[in-house]
Amino acid sequence: MKILVLNSGSSSIKFQLFNMEKEEVLAKGQVERIGIEGSAIEYENMEGQEVEKDIDISNHRDGIEHIIEMLLDTEVGILENIDEINAVGHRVVHGGEKFAESTLITDEVINSIEEVSSLAPLHNPHNLSGIKVCQELLPGKPQVAVFDTAFHQTMPEEAYTYAIPYEYYEKYGVRRYGFHGTSHKFVSNRVAEIMDKDKNDLKIITCHLGNGASIAAIDGGESVDTSMGMTPLEGLVMGTRSGDIDPAIIPFLMDKEDLDTKEIDNILNKESGLLGVSGVSNDSRDVRQAAQDGNHRAELADKVFNYRVRKYIGAYIAALNGVDAVVFTGGIGENAAGVREHILDGLDNLGFELDPKANKVRGEEREITTDDSAVKAFVIPTNEELVIARDTENIVENK
Ligand code: AMP
């Protein structure tokens, strides 16, 4: 079965075409700067042939048409006929409380995704437009929605309830939902396989550390808590997002700086985190380089980032009443040995014994604690697209 996986954002669409017999990627790439000057398509097939073209892409329909064109291209394409695509899997950011698992897309499902769009106004409308364009361009092909929030729907009430008037939960659905669910699910399942244990017997903490970052407590294969909240702003320090702050800072700053809600939202989402503290960059590599060059604020940003992760690991060990394994994933988690070292260095009392040699790893699966370490830590590259492709195949085969 061949499955096209699409991640439709506001100005970009990322795609991968999978052959599910071997779970191999036949082609992948993205269209960028949709509706903005300088739009382009990047494409790479399994033989390593690459294409980068500047083309006018004014909307999602244009973008997906160009993707299909590339897949069918006589030189670099890997399909002879569009009907070779058996199904399309879409990443959808917010599924609210409606979706605890991936689902076949119907008109009713589209309506439900629209209903929860107010919880993710920057994401869901673009995800939906990818779905609607595919219904037009690939009529009759089964389409599946895979939600970032779904894996966390197993959280107990006490983990997802905010201590504000309960009516706001009832009226507007204000509660913790959590995100990066496909990633937390993938690496927690994978760590059980690597450890050769049944996931039902394991307590796992998964740290997805990238430009967006979140951490999850997973008990017996189910998410019981996670750091992102109603939106992806809560929790860890991120590239440009603040993560946890005292909520009273918001009216305080609005008052002092004469800001409206859009402006304060922008500051917390786009101007905070590593960028806000360091003043250097949202990219952790730049921040660490500046820190090494003696920039104090960059060093501080790095420390605040690491300390927040360490604090959450401690909290989740309490939430789980113990932990068997911690997993690092995402661009930073997979690649930044120094960050992993700083996080785990402060945790020797909780049973972590880092193996510094093993920890010198980038982007590949590896256990990074010593044989004697009571708690194991691993680097596991995430693969959200593969989870979307697998869920899509499963649903299409069983429909
Ligand atoms: P992501 O959002 O998962 O793509 O992760 C982006 C973050 O990963 C950025 O802060 C990068 O600095 C970091 N990152 C990516 N590659 C590396 C690398 N080779 N070494 C250290 N950090 C990296």
Short mmCIF file of C-alpha atoms and ligand atoms in Angstrom, two decimals:
data_model
loop_
_atom_site.label_atom_id
_atom_site.label_comp_id
_atom_site.label_asym_id
_atom_site.label_seq_id
_atom_site.Cartn_x
_atom_site.Cartn_y
_atom_site.Cartn_z
CA MET A 1 0.00 0.00 0.00
CA LYS A 2 1.28 3.49 -0.91
CA ILE A 3 0.37 6.26 1.50
CA LEU A 4 0.88 9.98 1.08
CA VAL A 5 1.43 11.74 4.42
CA LEU A 6 0.72 15.47 4.52
CA ASN A 7 1.45 18.05 7.18
CA SER A 8 -0.31 21.21 6.02
CA GLY A 9 0.75 24.32 7.93
CA SER A 10 -0.05 27.98 7.42
CA SER A 11 2.64 28.64 4.83
CA SER A 12 4.12 25.21 4.16
CA ILE A 13 3.08 21.65 3.33
CA LYS A 14 5.46 18.83 4.21
CA PHE A 15 4.95 15.50 2.48
CA GLN A 16 6.26 11.94 2.45
CA LEU A 17 5.14 9.09 0.24
CA PHE A 18 5.49 5.69 1.93
CA ASN A 19 5.55 2.21 0.51
CA MET A 20 4.11 0.36 3.50
CA GLU A 21 5.29 -3.12 2.46
CA LYS A 22 8.77 -2.15 3.65
CA GLU A 23 7.79 1.04 5.45
CA GLU A 24 10.14 2.88 3.13
CA VAL A 25 9.96 6.52 2.05
CA LEU A 26 9.67 6.69 -1.74
CA ALA A 27 9.79 10.49 -1.90
CA LYS A 28 9.58 13.45 0.44
CA GLY A 29 9.83 17.21 0.53
CA GLN A 30 7.89 20.36 1.14
CA VAL A 31 6.34 23.40 -0.44
CA GLU A 32 7.31 26.57 1.35
CA ARG A 33 6.18 30.17 1.61
CA ILE A 34 2.68 29.49 0.32
CA GLY A 35 1.04 32.79 -0.55
CA ILE A 36 4.28 34.69 0.15
CA GLU A 37 6.91 35.98 -2.24
CA GLY A 38 9.66 33.40 -2.87
CA SER A 39 7.49 30.28 -2.69
CA ALA A 40 9.25 27.07 -3.66
CA ILE A 41 9.10 23.29 -3.71
CA GLU A 42 11.80 20.95 -2.42
CA TYR A 43 11.64 17.32 -3.46
CA GLU A 44 13.80 14.25 -3.00
CA ASN A 45 13.18 10.71 -4.18
CA MET A 46 14.51 7.45 -2.73
CA GLU A 47 17.36 7.39 -5.24
CA GLY A 48 18.61 10.64 -3.80
CA GLN A 49 17.62 12.79 -6.79
CA GLU A 50 16.79 16.25 -5.50
CA VAL A 51 14.87 19.12 -7.01
CA GLU A 52 14.47 22.66 -5.70
CA LYS A 53 12.26 24.96 -7.73
CA ASP A 54 11.03 28.49 -7.18
CA ILE A 55 7.41 28.53 -8.28
CA ASP A 56 4.36 30.61 -7.60
CA ILE A 57 2.30 28.82 -4.96
CA SER A 58 -0.56 31.00 -3.90
CA ASN A 59 -2.61 28.57 -1.81
CA HIS A 60 -2.79 25.00 -0.47
CA ARG A 61 -4.47 23.75 -3.64
CA ASP A 62 -1.57 25.00 -5.75
CA GLY A 63 0.87 23.45 -3.28
CA ILE A 64 -0.69 19.98 -3.34
CA GLU A 65 -1.03 20.11 -7.14
CA HIS A 66 2.71 20.78 -7.38
CA ILE A 67 3.47 17.91 -4.99
CA ILE A 68 1.41 15.53 -7.14
CA GLU A 69 3.13 16.86 -10.27
CA MET A 70 6.55 16.08 -8.78
CA LEU A 71 5.47 12.58 -7.76
CA LEU A 72 4.36 11.97 -11.36
CA ASP A 73 7.35 13.70 -13.00
CA THR A 74 8.87 11.60 -15.79
CA GLU A 75 12.45 12.21 -14.57
CA VAL A 76 12.39 12.34 -10.79
CA GLY A 77 8.86 11.12 -10.02
CA ILE A 78 8.16 7.68 -8.56
CA LEU A 79 4.55 7.20 -9.66
CA GLU A 80 3.25 6.51 -13.14
CA ASN A 81 -0.34 7.05 -12.20
CA ILE A 82 -1.92 9.00 -9.36
CA ASP A 83 -4.13 5.97 -8.62
CA GLU A 84 -1.06 4.22 -7.21
CA ILE A 85 -1.63 6.31 -4.06
CA ASN A 86 -3.95 4.20 -1.94
CA ALA A 87 -4.68 6.65 0.86
CA VAL A 88 -3.71 9.99 2.38
CA GLY A 89 -2.80 10.51 6.05
CA HIS A 90 -3.09 14.04 7.42
CA ARG A 91 -1.53 15.49 10.53
CA VAL A 92 -4.20 17.41 12.43
CA VAL A 93 -2.99 19.39 15.41
CA HIS A 94 -6.08 19.60 17.62
CA GLY A 95 -8.69 16.91 18.03
CA GLY A 96 -10.18 18.32 21.24
CA GLU A 97 -11.98 15.71 23.35
CA LYS A 98 -13.70 14.22 20.31
CA PHE A 99 -10.74 12.26 19.01
CA ALA A 100 -8.82 9.83 21.19
CA GLU A 101 -7.48 8.05 18.13
CA SER A 102 -6.82 8.50 14.45
CA THR A 103 -9.92 8.40 12.30
CA LEU A 104 -11.19 7.98 8.74
CA ILE A 105 -12.22 11.38 7.43
CA THR A 106 -15.94 11.86 6.75
CA ASP A 107 -18.05 15.02 6.49
CA GLU A 108 -18.92 14.56 10.16
CA VAL A 109 -15.23 14.33 11.10
CA ILE A 110 -14.51 17.51 9.12
CA ASN A 111 -17.29 19.29 11.03
CA SER A 112 -15.86 18.10 14.34
CA ILE A 113 -12.35 19.31 13.40
CA GLU A 114 -13.91 22.66 12.48
CA GLU A 115 -15.68 22.77 15.84
CA VAL A 116 -12.41 22.50 17.79
CA SER A 117 -10.57 24.94 15.52
CA SER A 118 -11.03 27.78 18.00
CA LEU A 119 -8.62 25.85 20.27
CA ALA A 120 -5.93 25.81 17.55
CA PRO A 121 -6.72 28.72 15.22
CA LEU A 122 -3.16 28.82 13.87
CA HIS A 123 -3.14 25.15 12.90
CA ASN A 124 -6.47 23.36 12.40
CA PRO A 125 -7.79 25.59 9.56
CA HIS A 126 -4.64 24.85 7.50
CA ASN A 127 -4.77 21.13 8.29
CA LEU A 128 -8.40 21.20 7.13
CA SER A 129 -7.61 22.99 3.94
CA GLY A 130 -5.09 20.23 3.09
CA ILE A 131 -7.84 17.66 3.68
CA LYS A 132 -10.39 19.49 1.52
CA VAL A 133 -7.94 20.01 -1.34
CA CYS A 134 -7.12 16.27 -1.32
CA GLN A 135 -10.82 15.42 -1.44
CA GLU A 136 -10.99 17.46 -4.65
CA LEU A 137 -7.72 16.36 -6.24
CA LEU A 138 -7.82 12.70 -5.17
CA PRO A 139 -11.55 11.97 -5.16
CA GLY A 140 -12.60 8.69 -3.62
CA LYS A 141 -9.22 8.04 -1.92
CA PRO A 142 -9.56 7.23 1.76
CA GLN A 143 -8.17 9.96 3.98
CA VAL A 144 -7.24 9.65 7.61
CA ALA A 145 -6.73 12.31 10.29
CA VAL A 146 -4.00 11.70 12.88
CA PHE A 147 -4.22 14.09 15.81
CA ASP A 148 -1.35 15.53 17.87
CA THR A 149 -3.66 15.54 20.88
CA ALA A 150 -5.12 12.02 20.60
CA PHE A 151 -2.44 10.05 22.48
CA HIS A 152 -2.90 12.26 25.55
CA GLN A 153 -6.65 11.70 25.82
CA THR A 154 -5.92 8.99 28.41
CA MET A 155 -4.82 11.63 30.98
CA PRO A 156 -6.83 11.49 34.19
CA GLU A 157 -9.05 14.43 35.15
CA GLU A 158 -6.67 15.67 37.81
CA ALA A 159 -3.89 15.98 35.23
CA TYR A 160 -5.92 17.83 32.62
CA THR A 161 -8.02 20.12 34.79
CA TYR A 162 -6.91 23.71 35.35
CA ALA A 163 -7.87 25.19 38.71
CA ILE A 164 -9.94 28.02 37.26
CA PRO A 165 -13.77 28.25 37.38
CA TYR A 166 -15.03 24.89 36.10
CA GLU A 167 -17.59 26.58 33.84
CA TYR A 168 -14.79 27.54 31.41
CA TYR A 169 -14.04 23.87 30.86
CA GLU A 170 -17.73 23.19 30.31
CA LYS A 171 -18.33 26.24 28.10
CA TYR A 172 -15.13 26.40 26.06
CA GLY A 173 -13.23 23.17 26.65
CA VAL A 174 -10.46 24.93 28.58
CA ARG A 175 -8.29 22.03 29.80
CA ARG A 176 -4.92 20.43 29.13
CA TYR A 177 -4.87 18.50 25.84
CA GLY A 178 -1.17 18.05 25.15
CA PHE A 179 0.54 17.84 21.75
CA HIS A 180 3.36 15.95 19.97
CA GLY A 181 1.23 12.86 20.71
CA THR A 182 2.39 10.92 17.65
CA SER A 183 6.00 11.47 18.67
CA HIS A 184 5.50 10.51 22.34
CA LYS A 185 3.58 7.41 21.22
CA PHE A 186 6.23 6.39 18.69
CA VAL A 187 9.27 6.69 20.97
CA SER A 188 7.52 5.15 24.00
CA ASN A 189 6.47 2.11 21.93
CA ARG A 190 9.94 1.90 20.45
CA VAL A 191 11.73 2.04 23.81
CA ALA A 192 9.66 -0.92 25.03
CA GLU A 193 10.78 -2.87 21.94
CA ILE A 194 14.43 -1.92 22.50
CA MET A 195 14.21 -2.94 26.17
CA ASP A 196 12.44 -6.14 25.11
CA LYS A 197 9.66 -5.47 27.61
CA ASP A 198 5.91 -5.27 27.38
CA LYS A 199 4.97 -1.58 27.27
CA ASN A 200 2.15 -2.36 29.73
CA ASP A 201 4.81 -3.07 32.38
CA LEU A 202 6.83 0.12 31.86
CA LYS A 203 6.84 3.64 33.28
CA ILE A 204 8.39 5.94 30.68
CA ILE A 205 9.15 9.64 30.46
CA THR A 206 9.51 10.90 26.89
CA CYS A 207 11.24 14.24 26.23
CA HIS A 208 10.49 15.68 22.78
CA LEU A 209 13.00 18.53 22.64
CA GLY A 210 12.91 20.50 19.41
CA ASN A 211 11.98 24.01 18.45
CA GLY A 212 8.68 23.03 20.07
CA ALA A 213 9.28 20.94 23.20
CA SER A 214 7.14 18.79 25.44
CA ILE A 215 7.53 15.97 27.91
CA ALA A 216 5.13 13.17 28.73
CA ALA A 217 4.61 10.66 31.54
CA ILE A 218 3.55 7.30 30.12
CA ASP A 219 2.30 4.49 32.33
CA GLY A 220 1.63 1.08 30.80
CA GLY A 221 1.57 2.59 27.29
CA GLU A 222 -0.87 5.38 28.19
CA SER A 223 -0.11 9.08 28.54
CA VAL A 224 -0.98 10.16 32.10
CA ASP A 225 0.43 13.70 31.95
CA THR A 226 2.16 16.01 29.53
CA SER A 227 3.63 19.48 29.70
CA MET A 228 1.86 21.25 26.82
CA GLY A 229 -1.61 22.39 27.75
CA MET A 230 -4.71 23.74 26.05
CA THR A 231 -2.25 25.11 23.49
CA PRO A 232 1.40 24.25 22.77
CA LEU A 233 2.57 27.27 24.79
CA GLU A 234 2.67 25.65 28.24
CA GLY A 235 5.46 23.63 29.81
CA LEU A 236 9.07 23.47 28.69
CA VAL A 237 11.13 26.39 27.40
CA MET A 238 11.06 26.29 23.59
CA GLY A 239 12.75 28.05 20.67
CA THR A 240 10.46 31.07 20.86
CA ARG A 241 7.76 30.00 23.37
CA SER A 242 7.99 30.81 27.04
CA GLY A 243 6.57 27.58 28.44
CA ASP A 244 5.35 27.93 32.05
CA ILE A 245 5.18 31.43 33.49
CA ASP A 246 3.20 33.03 36.31
CA PRO A 247 -0.12 33.86 34.57
CA ALA A 248 -0.21 37.20 36.42
CA ILE A 249 2.73 38.32 34.27
CA ILE A 250 0.30 38.58 31.34
CA PRO A 251 -2.00 41.36 32.67
CA PHE A 252 1.03 43.00 34.30
CA LEU A 253 2.87 43.32 30.98
CA MET A 254 -0.26 44.23 29.03
CA ASP A 255 -0.74 47.09 31.44
CA LYS A 256 2.88 48.26 31.55
CA GLU A 257 3.53 48.00 27.80
CA ASP A 258 0.01 48.87 26.63
CA LEU A 259 -0.36 45.59 24.75
CA ASP A 260 -3.50 44.00 23.31
CA THR A 261 -4.20 40.24 23.45
CA LYS A 262 -2.65 39.59 20.01
CA GLU A 263 0.54 41.38 20.98
CA ILE A 264 1.02 39.57 24.28
CA ASP A 265 0.19 36.26 22.58
CA ASN A 266 2.84 37.03 19.97
CA ILE A 267 5.44 37.88 22.62
CA LEU A 268 4.86 34.62 24.50
CA ASN A 269 4.72 32.45 21.36
CA LYS A 270 7.21 34.11 19.02
CA GLU A 271 9.59 36.29 21.04
CA SER A 272 10.21 34.28 24.20
CA GLY A 273 11.96 31.01 25.04
CA LEU A 274 15.59 30.57 23.97
CA LEU A 275 15.29 33.61 21.69
CA GLY A 276 13.76 35.87 24.33
CA VAL A 277 16.25 35.06 27.07
CA SER A 278 19.39 34.88 24.91
CA GLY A 279 18.56 37.66 22.45
CA VAL A 280 20.66 35.59 20.03
CA SER A 281 18.50 32.97 18.32
CA ASN A 282 15.70 30.44 18.70
CA ASP A 283 18.09 27.76 17.44
CA SER A 284 19.70 25.94 20.33
CA ARG A 285 22.94 25.43 18.34
CA ASP A 286 23.39 29.19 17.94
CA VAL A 287 22.54 29.73 21.59
CA ARG A 288 25.06 27.15 22.78
CA GLN A 289 27.73 28.56 20.46
CA ALA A 290 27.13 32.07 21.81
CA ALA A 291 27.28 30.70 25.36
CA GLN A 292 30.65 29.10 24.62
CA ASP A 293 31.81 32.43 23.24
CA GLY A 294 31.05 34.01 26.60
CA ASN A 295 27.57 35.49 26.06
CA HIS A 296 25.98 35.38 29.53
CA ARG A 297 22.37 35.62 28.38
CA ALA A 298 22.90 32.75 25.94
CA GLU A 299 24.40 30.66 28.76
CA LEU A 300 21.43 31.56 30.95
CA ALA A 301 18.92 30.60 28.22
CA ASP A 302 20.62 27.21 27.88
CA LYS A 303 20.54 26.68 31.65
CA VAL A 304 16.88 27.72 31.99
CA PHE A 305 15.99 25.29 29.19
CA ASN A 306 17.84 22.36 30.79
CA TYR A 307 16.64 23.13 34.32
CA ARG A 308 12.99 23.16 33.21
CA VAL A 309 13.35 19.71 31.62
CA ARG A 310 15.05 18.36 34.76
CA LYS A 311 12.28 19.75 36.95
CA TYR A 312 9.60 18.11 34.82
CA ILE A 313 11.41 14.76 34.87
CA GLY A 314 11.34 14.96 38.67
CA ALA A 315 7.67 15.87 38.68
CA TYR A 316 6.80 13.01 36.34
CA ILE A 317 8.74 10.49 38.40
CA ALA A 318 6.41 11.53 41.23
CA ALA A 319 3.35 11.36 38.94
CA LEU A 320 4.33 7.84 37.83
CA ASN A 321 5.61 6.71 41.23
CA GLY A 322 8.92 5.70 39.63
CA VAL A 323 10.35 5.44 36.14
CA ASP A 324 12.01 2.71 34.08
CA ALA A 325 13.25 4.75 31.14
CA VAL A 326 13.65 8.30 29.90
CA VAL A 327 13.72 8.91 26.15
CA PHE A 328 15.21 11.92 24.37
CA THR A 329 13.92 12.82 20.91
CA GLY A 330 13.35 15.86 18.64
CA GLY A 331 16.10 17.95 17.03
CA ILE A 332 17.72 18.86 20.36
CA GLY A 333 16.99 15.60 22.18
CA GLU A 334 18.41 13.51 19.34
CA ASN A 335 21.47 15.62 18.59
CA ALA A 336 22.59 17.73 21.53
CA ALA A 337 24.74 15.49 23.77
CA GLY A 338 25.56 18.48 26.00
CA VAL A 339 21.91 19.21 26.72
CA ARG A 340 21.23 15.56 27.62
CA GLU A 341 24.29 15.55 29.85
CA HIS A 342 23.23 18.68 31.71
CA ILE A 343 19.72 17.37 32.23
CA LEU A 344 20.76 13.95 33.53
CA ASP A 345 23.79 15.18 35.46
CA GLY A 346 21.48 16.64 38.06
CA LEU A 347 19.54 13.41 38.41
CA ASP A 348 22.07 10.92 39.81
CA ASN A 349 20.13 10.79 43.06
CA LEU A 350 17.09 9.54 41.18
CA GLY A 351 18.96 6.56 39.73
CA PHE A 352 20.39 7.91 36.47
CA GLU A 353 24.00 7.13 35.66
CA LEU A 354 24.94 8.63 32.31
CA ASP A 355 27.53 6.86 30.16
CA PRO A 356 29.41 9.87 28.72
CA LYS A 357 30.87 7.83 25.88
CA ALA A 358 27.54 6.36 24.82
CA ASN A 359 25.98 9.80 25.10
CA LYS A 360 28.19 11.09 22.29
CA VAL A 361 25.58 10.18 19.72
CA ARG A 362 23.66 12.10 17.10
CA GLY A 363 20.41 11.09 15.51
CA GLU A 364 20.55 7.37 16.13
CA GLU A 365 19.00 4.94 18.58
CA ARG A 366 21.22 4.35 21.56
CA GLU A 367 21.08 3.61 25.29
CA ILE A 368 23.06 6.40 26.95
CA THR A 369 23.14 5.22 30.58
CA THR A 370 25.56 2.68 32.06
CA ASP A 371 24.68 -1.00 32.55
CA ASP A 372 24.42 -0.31 36.31
CA SER A 373 22.10 2.67 35.95
CA ALA A 374 18.87 1.95 37.86
CA VAL A 375 16.92 4.05 35.37
CA LYS A 376 17.71 3.76 31.67
CA ALA A 377 17.95 6.68 29.26
CA PHE A 378 17.81 6.42 25.49
CA VAL A 379 18.12 8.54 22.38
CA ILE A 380 15.43 7.54 19.88
CA PRO A 381 14.88 9.54 16.69
CA THR A 382 11.20 10.26 16.32
CA ASN A 383 9.23 9.50 13.17
CA GLU A 384 5.84 11.18 13.27
CA GLU A 385 5.25 10.64 9.55
CA LEU A 386 5.67 6.90 9.94
CA VAL A 387 3.08 6.85 12.76
CA ILE A 388 0.67 8.75 10.50
CA ALA A 389 1.34 6.30 7.65
CA ARG A 390 0.90 3.26 9.93
CA ASP A 391 -2.34 4.57 11.44
CA THR A 392 -3.64 5.38 7.96
CA GLU A 393 -2.82 1.89 6.68
CA ASN A 394 -4.45 0.30 9.71
CA ILE A 395 -7.65 2.28 9.38
CA VAL A 396 -7.90 1.82 5.63
CA GLU A 397 -7.33 -1.95 5.92
CA ASN A 398 -9.97 -2.31 8.60
CA LYS A 399 -12.61 0.01 7.26
P1 AMP B 1 13.11 20.25 15.58
O1 AMP B 1 12.07 21.28 15.87
O2 AMP B 1 12.78 18.91 16.19
O3 AMP B 1 13.49 20.17 14.14
O4 AMP B 1 14.44 20.73 16.34
C1 AMP B 1 15.06 21.95 16.10
C2 AMP B 1 16.13 22.17 17.16
O5 AMP B 1 17.04 21.08 17.12
C3 AMP B 1 16.94 23.45 16.97
O6 AMP B 1 17.00 24.16 18.21
C4 AMP B 1 18.33 22.94 16.61
O7 AMP B 1 19.34 23.72 17.17
C5 AMP B 1 18.36 21.56 17.21
N1 AMP B 1 19.27 20.71 16.42
C6 AMP B 1 19.05 20.22 15.19
N2 AMP B 1 20.14 19.55 14.74
C7 AMP B 1 21.06 19.62 15.71
C8 AMP B 1 22.41 19.13 15.85
N3 AMP B 1 22.99 18.42 14.88
N4 AMP B 1 23.04 19.41 17.01
C9 AMP B 1 22.45 20.10 17.99
N5 AMP B 1 21.19 20.61 17.91
C10 AMP B 1 20.51 20.36 16.80
#
